[in-house]
Every structure is written in structure tokens, then in C-alpha cells.
mmCIF file of C-alpha atoms in Angstrom:
data_model
loop_
_atom_site.group_PDB
_atom_site.id
_atom_site.type_symbol
_atom_site.label_atom_id
_atom_site.label_comp_id
_atom_site.label_asym_id
_atom_site.label_seq_id
_atom_site.Cartn_x
_atom_site.Cartn_y
_atom_site.Cartn_z
ATOM 1 C CA MET A 24 39.154 185.155 -53.162
ATOM 2 C CA ASN A 25 39.381 188.178 -51.066
ATOM 3 C CA ASP A 26 37.568 186.053 -48.256
ATOM 4 C CA ILE A 27 38.565 186.017 -44.010
ATOM 5 C CA VAL A 28 39.890 183.436 -42.245
ATOM 6 C CA ILE A 29 40.816 183.026 -38.786
ATOM 7 C CA VAL A 30 42.623 179.872 -38.326
ATOM 8 C CA PRO A 31 42.379 179.443 -34.465
ATOM 9 C CA SER A 32 45.951 177.543 -32.555
ATOM 10 C CA ALA A 33 45.859 174.092 -30.634
ATOM 11 C CA GLY A 34 44.199 175.705 -27.495
ATOM 12 C CA SER A 35 42.589 178.490 -29.340
ATOM 13 C CA ASN A 36 44.886 180.306 -27.767
ATOM 14 C CA GLU A 37 45.766 182.575 -30.185
ATOM 15 C CA PHE A 38 44.123 183.273 -33.382
ATOM 16 C CA LEU A 39 45.712 184.104 -37.160
ATOM 17 C CA VAL A 40 43.696 186.315 -40.046
ATOM 18 C CA GLY A 41 44.502 186.507 -42.867
ATOM 19 C CA LYS A 42 42.790 187.371 -46.371
ATOM 20 C CA VAL A 43 43.252 184.207 -49.049
ATOM 21 C CA VAL A 44 44.590 185.809 -52.184
ATOM 22 C CA GLY A 45 44.422 183.227 -54.974
ATOM 23 C CA GLU A 46 42.970 180.089 -55.929
ATOM 24 C CA ILE A 47 42.547 176.475 -53.992
ATOM 25 C CA PHE A 48 45.798 174.587 -55.639
ATOM 26 C CA GLU A 49 47.513 171.201 -54.231
ATOM 27 C CA ILE A 50 51.573 170.651 -53.317
ATOM 28 C CA SER A 51 53.544 167.644 -53.179
ATOM 29 C CA ASP A 52 53.970 165.355 -50.984
ATOM 30 C CA GLU A 53 57.870 166.426 -50.356
ATOM 31 C CA GLN A 54 55.964 169.962 -49.366
ATOM 32 C CA THR A 55 53.563 168.516 -47.203
ATOM 33 C CA LYS A 56 57.130 167.418 -45.227
ATOM 34 C CA LYS A 57 58.249 170.925 -44.650
ATOM 35 C CA GLU A 58 57.991 172.924 -41.640
ATOM 36 C CA LEU A 59 55.237 175.743 -41.238
ATOM 37 C CA THR A 60 56.009 177.894 -38.674
ATOM 38 C CA PHE A 61 53.932 180.550 -37.556
ATOM 39 C CA GLY A 62 55.355 182.182 -34.352
ATOM 40 C CA LEU A 63 52.260 180.727 -32.381
ATOM 41 C CA GLU A 64 51.205 177.587 -31.467
ATOM 42 C CA TYR A 65 50.113 175.484 -35.133
ATOM 43 C CA GLU A 66 50.305 172.113 -35.506
ATOM 44 C CA LYS A 67 51.553 171.508 -39.368
ATOM 45 C CA SER A 68 49.355 170.539 -41.803
ATOM 46 C CA GLU A 69 49.655 167.454 -43.811
ATOM 47 C CA PHE A 70 46.595 168.150 -46.758
ATOM 48 C CA LYS A 71 47.914 168.871 -50.481
ATOM 49 C CA LYS A 72 45.598 171.287 -50.804
ATOM 50 C CA ARG A 73 45.672 174.787 -49.935
ATOM 51 C CA TRP A 74 44.588 178.647 -50.249
ATOM 52 C CA PRO A 75 47.656 180.806 -50.348
ATOM 53 C CA ILE A 76 46.760 183.553 -47.662
ATOM 54 C CA GLU A 77 47.784 186.699 -46.738
ATOM 55 C CA TRP A 78 48.249 187.139 -43.154
ATOM 56 C CA VAL A 79 47.413 190.619 -41.817
ATOM 57 C CA GLY A 80 47.505 189.842 -38.138
ATOM 58 C CA SER A 81 46.544 187.822 -35.358
ATOM 59 C CA PHE A 82 45.278 188.078 -31.540
ATOM 60 C CA GLY A 83 45.151 186.178 -28.563
ATOM 61 C CA ARG A 84 42.415 184.774 -26.430
ATOM 62 C CA LEU A 85 42.811 186.537 -23.797
ATOM 63 C CA GLU A 86 43.049 190.298 -25.759
ATOM 64 C CA ALA A 87 39.439 189.455 -27.376
ATOM 65 C CA ASP A 88 36.082 190.699 -26.494
ATOM 66 C CA SER A 89 33.586 188.652 -24.866
ATOM 67 C CA ALA A 90 31.049 188.557 -27.911
ATOM 68 C CA LEU A 91 33.942 186.057 -29.251
ATOM 69 C CA PHE A 92 33.864 183.241 -27.261
ATOM 70 C CA LYS A 93 30.791 181.597 -29.112
ATOM 71 C CA MET A 94 33.279 181.754 -31.855
ATOM 72 C CA ILE A 95 36.295 180.345 -29.679
ATOM 73 C CA TYR A 96 34.692 177.283 -28.035
ATOM 74 C CA SER A 97 32.598 176.373 -31.506
ATOM 75 C CA HIS A 98 33.383 172.950 -31.608
ATOM 76 C CA THR A 99 32.555 172.942 -36.258
ATOM 77 C CA THR A 100 35.576 172.132 -38.115
ATOM 78 C CA LEU A 101 34.636 175.128 -40.669
ATOM 79 C CA SER A 102 32.236 177.965 -39.895
ATOM 80 C CA ARG A 103 30.693 181.445 -40.611
ATOM 81 C CA VAL A 104 31.839 183.659 -38.421
ATOM 82 C CA ASN A 105 30.681 187.237 -40.336
ATOM 83 C CA GLU A 106 28.459 188.669 -37.206
ATOM 84 C CA TYR A 107 31.588 188.561 -35.199
ATOM 85 C CA LYS A 108 33.514 190.971 -37.796
ATOM 86 C CA THR A 109 33.564 194.281 -35.878
ATOM 87 C CA PHE A 110 34.858 192.234 -32.558
ATOM 88 C CA ILE A 111 37.518 190.747 -34.392
ATOM 89 C CA ASN A 112 38.202 194.195 -35.962
ATOM 90 C CA ARG A 113 38.273 195.638 -32.841
ATOM 91 C CA ALA A 114 41.090 192.754 -31.847
ATOM 92 C CA LEU A 115 43.386 193.453 -34.509
ATOM 93 C CA PHE A 116 43.550 196.874 -34.928
ATOM 94 C CA SER A 117 43.273 199.905 -32.523
ATOM 95 C CA CYS A 118 41.969 202.038 -35.470
ATOM 96 C CA TYR A 119 40.687 201.298 -38.885
ATOM 97 C CA ILE A 120 38.355 202.970 -41.582
ATOM 98 C CA GLU A 121 35.267 201.023 -42.845
ATOM 99 C CA ASP A 122 32.725 202.113 -45.299
ATOM 100 C CA ASN A 123 34.081 205.651 -44.653
ATOM 101 C CA LYS A 124 33.415 205.474 -41.188
ATOM 102 C CA LEU A 125 36.660 205.975 -39.008
ATOM 103 C CA HIS A 126 36.684 203.229 -35.833
ATOM 104 C CA LEU A 127 39.101 204.223 -32.814
ATOM 105 C CA ASN A 128 39.001 202.257 -29.970
ATOM 106 C CA TYR A 129 40.620 203.282 -26.843
ATOM 107 C CA GLN A 130 42.029 200.929 -24.425
ATOM 108 C CA VAL A 131 40.985 201.241 -20.775
ATOM 109 C CA THR A 132 43.529 199.359 -18.763
ATOM 110 C CA GLU A 133 42.573 199.891 -15.142
ATOM 111 C CA LYS A 134 42.399 196.708 -13.671
ATOM 112 C CA LYS A 135 40.005 198.225 -10.633
ATOM 113 C CA HIS A 136 37.341 199.128 -10.243
ATOM 114 C CA ILE A 137 36.439 202.238 -12.472
ATOM 115 C CA GLN A 138 34.857 205.393 -11.006
ATOM 116 C CA GLY A 139 31.368 205.735 -13.573
ATOM 117 C CA VAL A 140 31.877 209.187 -13.109
ATOM 118 C CA TYR A 141 35.418 209.404 -15.650
ATOM 119 C CA LEU A 142 33.823 206.765 -17.812
ATOM 120 C CA GLY A 143 30.412 208.929 -18.471
ATOM 121 C CA GLN A 144 33.185 211.947 -18.016
ATOM 122 C CA PHE A 145 35.465 210.440 -20.836
ATOM 123 C CA VAL A 146 32.262 209.438 -23.320
ATOM 124 C CA TYR A 147 30.282 212.749 -22.713
ATOM 125 C CA GLN A 148 33.016 215.191 -23.634
ATOM 126 C CA TYR A 149 34.807 213.644 -26.558
ATOM 127 C CA SER A 150 31.051 214.086 -27.999
ATOM 128 C CA VAL A 151 31.106 217.212 -26.749
ATOM 129 C CA LEU A 152 34.689 217.523 -28.462
ATOM 130 C CA ASN A 153 33.090 215.938 -31.984
ATOM 131 C CA GLU A 154 30.384 218.535 -31.461
ATOM 132 C CA VAL A 155 31.973 221.428 -30.823
ATOM 133 C CA LEU A 156 33.971 220.953 -33.927
ATOM 134 C CA PHE A 157 31.625 219.117 -36.341
ATOM 135 C CA PRO A 158 28.232 219.567 -35.773
ATOM 136 C CA ASP A 159 26.956 218.226 -38.799
ATOM 137 C CA THR A 160 29.016 214.833 -38.157
ATOM 138 C CA ARG A 161 27.787 211.821 -36.420
ATOM 139 C CA LEU A 162 29.532 210.185 -33.825
ATOM 140 C CA ASP A 163 28.638 207.333 -32.237
ATOM 141 C CA SER A 164 30.444 205.251 -29.079
ATOM 142 C CA LYS A 165 30.324 201.593 -27.561
ATOM 143 C CA ILE A 166 32.068 200.425 -24.613
ATOM 144 C CA ASN A 167 32.801 196.745 -23.523
ATOM 145 C CA VAL A 168 35.015 197.871 -20.443
ATOM 146 C CA GLN A 169 35.148 194.889 -18.183
ATOM 147 C CA SER A 170 38.115 196.781 -15.846
ATOM 148 C CA PRO A 171 40.393 196.494 -18.269
ATOM 149 C CA GLY A 172 38.230 196.773 -21.767
ATOM 150 C CA VAL A 173 37.766 199.387 -24.760
ATOM 151 C CA ILE A 174 35.658 202.539 -25.966
ATOM 152 C CA GLU A 175 34.897 202.466 -29.306
ATOM 153 C CA PHE A 176 33.871 205.614 -31.352
ATOM 154 C CA ILE A 177 33.195 205.618 -34.328
ATOM 155 C CA THR A 178 32.801 208.974 -36.759
ATOM 156 C CA TYR A 179 30.664 210.048 -39.928
ATOM 157 C CA GLY A 180 33.449 211.270 -41.989
ATOM 158 C CA ILE A 181 37.151 210.330 -41.577
ATOM 159 C CA PRO A 182 38.879 213.947 -41.513
ATOM 160 C CA ALA A 183 36.663 214.909 -38.728
ATOM 161 C CA GLY A 184 37.314 211.828 -36.509
ATOM 162 C CA ILE A 185 40.986 212.261 -37.708
ATOM 163 C CA PHE A 186 41.352 216.073 -36.290
ATOM 164 C CA VAL A 187 39.060 215.551 -33.058
ATOM 165 C CA PHE A 188 41.921 212.917 -32.408
ATOM 166 C CA GLY A 189 44.659 215.043 -33.070
ATOM 167 C CA VAL A 190 43.135 217.810 -31.201
ATOM 168 C CA LEU A 191 42.730 215.487 -28.130
ATOM 169 C CA THR A 192 46.103 214.208 -28.642
ATOM 170 C CA GLY A 193 47.778 217.795 -29.337
ATOM 171 C CA GLY A 194 48.858 216.542 -32.471
ATOM 172 C CA ILE A 195 50.072 218.171 -35.069
ATOM 173 C CA ILE A 196 47.368 218.246 -38.354
ATOM 174 C CA VAL A 197 48.377 219.231 -41.613
ATOM 175 C CA VAL A 198 46.509 222.073 -42.712
ATOM 176 C CA GLY A 199 47.649 221.626 -46.067
ATOM 177 C CA GLY A 200 46.626 218.510 -46.785
ATOM 178 C CA GLY A 201 48.499 215.419 -46.454
ATOM 179 C CA LYS A 202 48.631 211.780 -46.741
ATOM 180 C CA PHE A 203 48.036 209.306 -44.129
ATOM 181 C CA LYS A 204 48.731 205.607 -43.516
ATOM 182 C CA ILE A 205 46.985 203.782 -40.648
ATOM 183 C CA GLY A 206 48.441 199.872 -40.921
ATOM 184 C CA LYS A 207 48.313 198.938 -44.297
ATOM 185 C CA LEU A 208 45.458 201.835 -45.407
ATOM 186 C CA GLU A 209 46.582 204.786 -46.802
ATOM 187 C CA PHE A 210 44.310 207.934 -47.749
ATOM 188 C CA GLU A 211 44.921 211.231 -48.721
ATOM 189 C CA THR A 212 42.717 214.506 -47.545
ATOM 190 C CA SER A 213 42.738 217.713 -49.007
ATOM 191 C CA GLY A 214 42.585 219.216 -45.638
ATOM 192 C CA LEU A 215 41.039 219.303 -42.867
ATOM 193 C CA LEU A 216 40.314 222.602 -41.312
ATOM 194 C CA SER A 217 38.136 223.047 -44.474
ATOM 195 C CA ALA A 218 35.988 221.041 -43.067
ATOM 196 C CA LEU A 219 34.882 223.038 -40.297
ATOM 197 C CA SER A 220 32.505 225.753 -40.587
ATOM 198 C CA ASN A 221 32.793 228.128 -43.061
ATOM 199 C CA ARG A 222 31.621 230.875 -40.885
ATOM 200 C CA GLU A 223 34.796 232.598 -40.185
ATOM 201 C CA SER A 224 34.214 234.464 -37.210
ATOM 202 C CA LYS A 225 33.616 230.860 -35.048
ATOM 203 C CA LYS A 226 36.225 229.216 -36.598
ATOM 204 C CA LEU A 227 38.608 230.389 -33.972
ATOM 205 C CA ASP A 228 36.807 230.288 -31.021
ATOM 206 C CA ASN A 229 35.717 226.705 -31.629
ATOM 207 C CA MET A 230 38.768 225.885 -31.638
ATOM 208 C CA LYS A 231 39.525 227.203 -28.259
ATOM 209 C CA LYS A 232 37.232 225.178 -27.235
ATOM 210 C CA ALA A 233 37.418 222.680 -28.309
ATOM 211 C CA LYS A 234 41.258 222.479 -27.106
ATOM 212 C CA GLU A 235 39.876 223.712 -23.927
ATOM 213 C CA ILE A 236 37.832 220.261 -23.883
ATOM 214 C CA ALA A 237 40.695 218.245 -24.808
ATOM 215 C CA LYS A 238 42.526 219.346 -21.929
ATOM 216 C CA GLU A 239 39.104 218.866 -19.843
ATOM 217 C CA LEU A 240 39.644 214.901 -20.936
ATOM 218 C CA LYS A 241 43.155 214.657 -19.446
ATOM 219 C CA VAL A 242 41.850 213.958 -15.916
ATOM 220 C CA PRO A 243 39.469 210.694 -16.969
ATOM 221 C CA MET A 244 41.881 209.677 -18.989
ATOM 222 C CA SER A 245 44.219 209.811 -16.460
ATOM 223 C CA GLU A 246 41.650 207.463 -14.286
ATOM 224 C CA LEU A 247 40.666 205.164 -16.308
ATOM 225 C CA GLY A 248 44.226 204.212 -17.438
ATOM 226 C CA ILE A 249 43.697 205.031 -21.568
ATOM 227 C CA LYS A 250 45.588 204.820 -23.878
ATOM 228 C CA TYR A 251 45.207 206.747 -27.410
ATOM 229 C CA PRO A 252 44.930 204.176 -30.871
ATOM 230 C CA LYS A 253 48.388 203.154 -31.345
ATOM 231 C CA GLU A 254 48.241 202.724 -35.047
ATOM 232 C CA LEU A 255 47.148 206.369 -35.937
ATOM 233 C CA LYS A 256 49.094 208.286 -32.493
ATOM 234 C CA ALA A 257 51.497 206.928 -34.992
ATOM 235 C CA ALA A 258 50.243 207.907 -38.655
ATOM 236 C CA LEU A 259 49.897 211.381 -37.364
ATOM 237 C CA LYS A 260 53.752 211.495 -36.309
ATOM 238 C CA ARG A 261 55.209 210.208 -39.571
ATOM 239 C CA ILE A 262 53.041 213.334 -40.506
ATOM 240 C CA GLU A 263 54.236 215.944 -38.271
ATOM 241 C CA ASN A 264 57.910 214.585 -38.797
ATOM 242 C CA ASP A 265 57.361 214.778 -43.152
ATOM 243 C CA ASP A 266 56.331 218.213 -42.730
ATOM 244 C CA GLU A 267 59.153 219.797 -41.020
#
């Protein structure tokens, strides 16, 4: 129960990811003859023993992180892939929450050679933005940019990560608290601004400085062709509409 399974298609071009939601069972000969369609290149199985699976998503080989290639080209029938969890999550979701950390993946879509100054500027200024608003909240970054590629930011605090994202995108944050939804995951926060410094005299100055940094970040984002994490952007948009 609750194990995560990854099933490759013929030729390992596509990968289905699902969660085991029940105990193993056996189907009849008649049921094995029925066509099963997943919308991907998968052959019908004739095996009678099955696990009930809730499919959560899929990703293509070309979209996968290069770190997954060892898993993709494994020739064993069944493999343990726990060590690839981070890269699988990144391939499936542009943002997700794990152990009270918010993972945000910014896609670099520029296919030509990129200038290091813009890549460095984006990572540095994003870190400064986090530091201005949440000086006590740790922010980690991981970069795998092969033109295109991904820049991942990991914030050790969900409300802080969402607030920084909201400032960067110019999205409206529900000051009095609100309900957020990222993919199928829902959570609530009792007020994002309360997570800022309690020194009221500095709060407005910090927000003003943060908005200036967010404005400056538009240049490297444009040069790198960076796309925002789509699930979080959509979640904030829903909250904005519900608050009207």
C-alpha cells in the first residue's frame, strides 16, 4: 500500500507514475482479454495478478532529468528507484511540498547558449528577495540547465515560499489567510504577512525593496525564457478570483 510505481512504455519513451491503493488481487481469463487504454504506448498485460493503482501523472523521456537516464535504461524487470525520487517529482510537478519544504521549478526554455551573467543574476536576486522578506528562512537551489533546463528553489517554509513567489509574479496574496491548492494537494495558512518581521517599521520598507528586486528579475527571466511553476501560479489565480 502507498508504494509509488513507475511503468515505462514500449521503448521507454513515456513513463506512467502511480500509487498502489490496495492489496494484490486476481482477475479472470475473460477480464485479461479486455483492452486497457492509457493513452500512451503500453502493451496489454495478460497477467492475472494485479495491484490497484491510482495514476498521478506521466512524463516523457525527453522531459526527464539526465540523472534519470540510468533508471530509464535499466534492463531489469523490476527495479528499486528510491534514489531517483527528487528527479521524478521534478519531472512530474513544477511545484510540490515535501517535509514542510516548498519546491518550485522554474523552466529555462532558451534553446541557444545562455549567458552566465543572466543565470547567476536570476539565482542571486531570487535569493536576495527571499532574504529581504524572510531572513530566517533557508532557501536552497539546484540547477540543471542544458539549454533548456530547470532551476529549482527549495524554501524551508511553505508560506514564505508562496509569498516570495507572489511578489515575483505580482500575484495577489490573501493577507487574512486562505486555502491553497497545488495539484491535488491542499493546505491552509492563517496569514502570510504575519510570517514577516514583527518590526512594523521595517515591514513596508522590506516590501518596497522586494518589489524593486522582483522588477529587476524580469530581465534575466526574459533572457532565459523562464516559465513560472504553472501549478502554483494557477493556485494563486484561483485564490485571487475567490477573494473578489
